[in-house]
Short mmCIF file of C-alpha atoms in Angstrom, two decimals:
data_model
loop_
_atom_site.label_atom_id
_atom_site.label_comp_id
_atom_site.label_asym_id
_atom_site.label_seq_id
_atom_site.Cartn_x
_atom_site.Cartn_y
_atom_site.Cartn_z
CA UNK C 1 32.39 -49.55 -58.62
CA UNK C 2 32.86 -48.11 -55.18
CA UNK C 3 31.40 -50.62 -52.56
CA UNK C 4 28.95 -49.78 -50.14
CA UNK C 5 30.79 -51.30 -47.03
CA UNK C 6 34.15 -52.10 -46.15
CA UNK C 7 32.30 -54.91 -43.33
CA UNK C 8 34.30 -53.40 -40.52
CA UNK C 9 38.27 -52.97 -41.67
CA UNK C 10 40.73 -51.30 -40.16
CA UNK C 11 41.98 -48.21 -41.69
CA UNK C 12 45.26 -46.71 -40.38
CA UNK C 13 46.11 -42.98 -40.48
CA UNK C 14 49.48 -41.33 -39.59
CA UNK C 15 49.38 -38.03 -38.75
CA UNK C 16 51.35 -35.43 -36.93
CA UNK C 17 51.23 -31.56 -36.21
CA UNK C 18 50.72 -29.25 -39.56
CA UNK C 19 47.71 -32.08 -40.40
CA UNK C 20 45.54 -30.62 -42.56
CA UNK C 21 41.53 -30.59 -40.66
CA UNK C 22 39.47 -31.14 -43.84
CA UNK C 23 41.68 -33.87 -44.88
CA UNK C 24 41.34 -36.32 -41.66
CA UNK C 25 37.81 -35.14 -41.14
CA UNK C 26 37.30 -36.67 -45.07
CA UNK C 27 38.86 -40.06 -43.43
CA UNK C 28 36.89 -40.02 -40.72
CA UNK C 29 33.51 -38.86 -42.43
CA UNK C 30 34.14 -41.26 -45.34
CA UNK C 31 35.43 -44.81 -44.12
CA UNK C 32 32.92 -44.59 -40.91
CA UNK C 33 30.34 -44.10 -43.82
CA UNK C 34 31.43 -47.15 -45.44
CA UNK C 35 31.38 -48.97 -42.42
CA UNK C 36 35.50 -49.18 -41.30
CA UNK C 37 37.27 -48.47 -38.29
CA UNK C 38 39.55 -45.37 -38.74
CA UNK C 39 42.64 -45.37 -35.80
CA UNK C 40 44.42 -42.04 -35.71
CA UNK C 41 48.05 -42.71 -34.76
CA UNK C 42 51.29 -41.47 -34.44
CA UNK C 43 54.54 -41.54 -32.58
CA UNK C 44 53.44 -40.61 -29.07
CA UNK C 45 56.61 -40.43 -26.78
CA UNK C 46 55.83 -42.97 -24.41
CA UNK C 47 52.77 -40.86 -23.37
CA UNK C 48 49.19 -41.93 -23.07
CA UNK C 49 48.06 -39.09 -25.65
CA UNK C 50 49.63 -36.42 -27.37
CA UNK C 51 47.77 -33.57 -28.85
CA UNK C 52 48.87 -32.54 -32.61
CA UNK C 53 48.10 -28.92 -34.02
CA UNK C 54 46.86 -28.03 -37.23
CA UNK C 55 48.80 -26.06 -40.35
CA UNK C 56 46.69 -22.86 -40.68
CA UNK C 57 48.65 -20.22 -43.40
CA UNK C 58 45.01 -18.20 -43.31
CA UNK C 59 45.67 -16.08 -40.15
CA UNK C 60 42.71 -18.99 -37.87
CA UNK C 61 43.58 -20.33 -34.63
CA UNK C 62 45.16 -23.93 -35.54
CA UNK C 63 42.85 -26.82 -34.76
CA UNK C 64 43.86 -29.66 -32.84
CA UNK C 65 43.16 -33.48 -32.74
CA UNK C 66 44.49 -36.11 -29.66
CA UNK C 67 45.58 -39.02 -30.92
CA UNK C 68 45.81 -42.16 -28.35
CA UNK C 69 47.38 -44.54 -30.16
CA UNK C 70 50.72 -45.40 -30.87
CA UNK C 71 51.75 -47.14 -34.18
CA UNK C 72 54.88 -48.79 -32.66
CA UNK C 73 52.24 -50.64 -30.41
CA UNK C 74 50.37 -52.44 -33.05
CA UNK C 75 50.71 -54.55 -35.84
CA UNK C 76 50.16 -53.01 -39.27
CA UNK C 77 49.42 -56.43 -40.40
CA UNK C 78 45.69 -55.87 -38.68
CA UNK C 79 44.83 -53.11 -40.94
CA UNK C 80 43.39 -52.82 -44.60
CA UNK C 81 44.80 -49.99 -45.29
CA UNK C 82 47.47 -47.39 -43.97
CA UNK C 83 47.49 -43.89 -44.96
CA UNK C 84 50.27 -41.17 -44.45
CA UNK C 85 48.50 -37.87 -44.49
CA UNK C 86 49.14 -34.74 -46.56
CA UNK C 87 51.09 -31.32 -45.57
CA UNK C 88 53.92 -31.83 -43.36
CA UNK C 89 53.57 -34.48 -41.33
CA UNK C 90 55.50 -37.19 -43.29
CA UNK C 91 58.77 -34.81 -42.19
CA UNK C 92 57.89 -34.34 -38.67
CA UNK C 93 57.19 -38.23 -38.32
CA UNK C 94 60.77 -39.13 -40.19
CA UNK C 95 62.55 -37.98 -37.14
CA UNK C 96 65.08 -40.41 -35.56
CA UNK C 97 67.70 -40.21 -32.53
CA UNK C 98 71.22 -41.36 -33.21
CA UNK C 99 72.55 -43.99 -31.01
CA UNK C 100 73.98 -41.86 -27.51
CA UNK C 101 77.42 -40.68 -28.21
CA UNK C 102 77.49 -41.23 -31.62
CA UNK C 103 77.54 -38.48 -34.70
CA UNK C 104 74.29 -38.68 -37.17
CA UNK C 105 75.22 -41.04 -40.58
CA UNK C 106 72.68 -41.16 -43.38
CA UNK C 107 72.09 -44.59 -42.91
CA UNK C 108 70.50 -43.94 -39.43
CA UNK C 109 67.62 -41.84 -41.39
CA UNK C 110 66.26 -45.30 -42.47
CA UNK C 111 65.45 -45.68 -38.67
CA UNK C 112 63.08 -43.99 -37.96
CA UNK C 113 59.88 -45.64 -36.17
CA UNK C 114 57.41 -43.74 -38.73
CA UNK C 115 59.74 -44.75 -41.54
CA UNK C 116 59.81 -48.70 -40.44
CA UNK C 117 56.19 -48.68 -39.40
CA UNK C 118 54.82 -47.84 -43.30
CA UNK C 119 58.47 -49.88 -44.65
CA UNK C 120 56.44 -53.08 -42.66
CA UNK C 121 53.20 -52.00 -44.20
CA UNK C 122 55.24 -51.79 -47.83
CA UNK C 123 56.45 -55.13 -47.72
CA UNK C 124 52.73 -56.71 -47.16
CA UNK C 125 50.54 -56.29 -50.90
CA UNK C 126 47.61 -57.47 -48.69
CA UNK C 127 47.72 -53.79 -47.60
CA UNK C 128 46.35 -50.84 -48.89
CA UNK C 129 48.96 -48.27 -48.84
CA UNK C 130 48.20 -44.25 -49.14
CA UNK C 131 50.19 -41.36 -49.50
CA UNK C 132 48.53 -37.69 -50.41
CA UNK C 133 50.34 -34.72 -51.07
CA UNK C 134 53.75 -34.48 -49.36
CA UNK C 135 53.01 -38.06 -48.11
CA UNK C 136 55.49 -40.26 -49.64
CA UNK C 137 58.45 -38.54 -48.31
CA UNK C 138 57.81 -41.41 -45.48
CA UNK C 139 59.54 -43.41 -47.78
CA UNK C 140 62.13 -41.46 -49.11
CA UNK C 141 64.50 -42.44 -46.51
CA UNK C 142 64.52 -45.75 -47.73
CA UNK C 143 64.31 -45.27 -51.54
CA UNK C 144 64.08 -49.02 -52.82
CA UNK C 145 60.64 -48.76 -51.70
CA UNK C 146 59.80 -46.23 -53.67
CA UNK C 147 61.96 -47.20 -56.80
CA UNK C 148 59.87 -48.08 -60.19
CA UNK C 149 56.58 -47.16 -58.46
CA UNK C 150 53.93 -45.34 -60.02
CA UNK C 151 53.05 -42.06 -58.19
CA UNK C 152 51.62 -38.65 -58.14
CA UNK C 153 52.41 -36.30 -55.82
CA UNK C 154 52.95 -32.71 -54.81
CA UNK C 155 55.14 -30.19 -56.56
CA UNK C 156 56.83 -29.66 -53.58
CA UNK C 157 57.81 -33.59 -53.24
CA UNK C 158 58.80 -34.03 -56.84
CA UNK C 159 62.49 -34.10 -57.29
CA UNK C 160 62.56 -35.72 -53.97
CA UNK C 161 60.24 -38.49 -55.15
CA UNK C 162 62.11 -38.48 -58.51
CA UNK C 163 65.66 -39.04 -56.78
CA UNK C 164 64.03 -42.31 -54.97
CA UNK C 165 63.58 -43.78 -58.44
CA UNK C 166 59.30 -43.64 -58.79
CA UNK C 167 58.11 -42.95 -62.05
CA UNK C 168 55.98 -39.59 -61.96
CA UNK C 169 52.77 -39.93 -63.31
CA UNK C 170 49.94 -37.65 -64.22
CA UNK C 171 46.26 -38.73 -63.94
CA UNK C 172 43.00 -36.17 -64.51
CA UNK C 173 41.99 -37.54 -61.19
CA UNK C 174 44.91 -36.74 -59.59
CA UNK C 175 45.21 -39.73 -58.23
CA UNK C 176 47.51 -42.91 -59.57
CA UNK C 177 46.65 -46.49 -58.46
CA UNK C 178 50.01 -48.68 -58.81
CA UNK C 179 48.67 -51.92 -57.36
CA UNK C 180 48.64 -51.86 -53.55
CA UNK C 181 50.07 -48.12 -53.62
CA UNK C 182 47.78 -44.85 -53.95
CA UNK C 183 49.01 -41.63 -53.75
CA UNK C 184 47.01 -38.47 -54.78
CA UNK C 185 47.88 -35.17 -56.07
CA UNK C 186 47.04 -32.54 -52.92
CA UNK C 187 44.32 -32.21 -50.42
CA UNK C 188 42.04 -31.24 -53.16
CA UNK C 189 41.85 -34.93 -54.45
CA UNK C 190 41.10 -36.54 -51.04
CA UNK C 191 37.99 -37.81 -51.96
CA UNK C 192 39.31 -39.31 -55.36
CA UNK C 193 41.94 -40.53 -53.25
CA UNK C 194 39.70 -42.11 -50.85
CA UNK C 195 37.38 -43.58 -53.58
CA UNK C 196 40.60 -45.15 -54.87
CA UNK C 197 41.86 -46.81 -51.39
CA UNK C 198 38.45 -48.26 -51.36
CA UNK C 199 37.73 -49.90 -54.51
CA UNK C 200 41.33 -51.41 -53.92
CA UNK C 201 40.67 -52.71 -50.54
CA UNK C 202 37.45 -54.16 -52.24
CA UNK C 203 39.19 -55.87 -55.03
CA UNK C 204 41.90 -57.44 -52.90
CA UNK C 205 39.05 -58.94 -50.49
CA UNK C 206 37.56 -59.79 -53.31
CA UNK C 207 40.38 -61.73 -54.97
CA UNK C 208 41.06 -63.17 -51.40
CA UNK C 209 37.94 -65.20 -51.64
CA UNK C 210 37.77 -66.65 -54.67
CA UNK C 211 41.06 -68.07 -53.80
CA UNK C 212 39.95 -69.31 -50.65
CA UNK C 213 36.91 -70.61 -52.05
CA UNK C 214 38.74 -72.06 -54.83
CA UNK C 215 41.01 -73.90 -52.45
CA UNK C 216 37.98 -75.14 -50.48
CA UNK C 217 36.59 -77.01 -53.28
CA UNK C 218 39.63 -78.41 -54.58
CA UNK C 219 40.31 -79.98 -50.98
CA UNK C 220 36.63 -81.05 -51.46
CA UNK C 221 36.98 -82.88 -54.62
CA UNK C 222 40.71 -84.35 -53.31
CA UNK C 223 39.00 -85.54 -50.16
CA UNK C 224 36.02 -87.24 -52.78
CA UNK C 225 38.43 -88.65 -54.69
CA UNK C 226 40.49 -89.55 -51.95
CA UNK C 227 37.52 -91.72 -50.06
#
């Protein structure tokens, strides 16, 4: 069952230019329904704000969105959930500079901040991660990540996703649930996708406090037994 409140988490979503409107607009509509905090972020070149354009391929003036905050200044160990968003903004976020005077190496693609940021994220199971669409070619760079995971994703993405070692899977939803991972189909499943972050942020808070509360009554009865 879907919750009715996520009591005031933090939901982190990457985005870049060729974002898709409808998409973060779901994400913002959505989690502020169910009570979270949504932060747009990206990589913001050591300005204060940056202003990202939307794809458009139907002939309308792109849309735009200014982001303000920076993921390499927080910790992605404050947030529920992190969420790399759909179209092309995985690729425009994997960009990296090679060290001054030296010629690019694939190793260095492993660098980039976008790619480290959601590799930090992958390495905690207390968060939530997200990817829709094109969205896991975050973690393509660094294909261990990716390797015996459950996914959906794209055509597009496919071999690429494939290569990494994740284990394709189809779902009527659209959407596959592999633990602390989500990914979704296309923009078209958003709001499965969504529904599915949620009801896994739900059951790991969940599971968090019958552990907690199951370690507070066994100190309890040690403490009894103790005096």
């Amino acid at each position: 069952m879907i919750p009715r409140s996520l009591g005031g988490k933090k939901i982190a979503i990457l985005l870049e230019s060729e974002f898709i409107p409808e998409e973060i607009e779901a994400y913002q509509k959505r989690f502020s329904e169910l009570q979270a905090t949504v932060h747009l972020m990206s990589r913001l070149w050591n300005q204060p704000s940056v202003r990202f354009f939307s794809d458009e391929d139907t002939g309308n003036t792109p849309r735009t969105i200014d982001v303000n905050i920076d993921f390499q200044n927080v910790d992605v160990n404050d947030y529920a959930a992190v969420i790399m968003t759909a179209n092309y903004t995985s690729v425009r976020l994997r960009y990296f500079e090679p060290p001054t005077g030296q010629p690019i190496s694939a190793e260095q693609v492993r660098t980039s901040p976008a790619v480290q940021f959601y590799a930090k994220a992958m390495a905690n199971p207390r968060i939530i991660k997200g990817a829709l669409c094109h969205g896991l070619w975050i973690l393509t760079p660094i294909p261990e990540l990716l390797k015996d995971r459950q996914v959906i994703c794209h055509e597009v993405v496919l071999a690429d996703i494939l290569n990494a070692g994740a284990v394709y899977t189809t779902s009527p939803t659209g959407v596959v649930v592999d633990g602390d991972l989500v990914t979704g189909r296309s923009k078209h499943e958003v709001e499965p996708f969504i529904d599915a972050i949620t009801e896994q942020i739900q059951q790991l808070s969940t599971a968090t406090n019958r552990f907690s509360n199951r370690r507070a009554t066994t100190s309890v009865s040690r403490l009894k037994v103790a005096s």
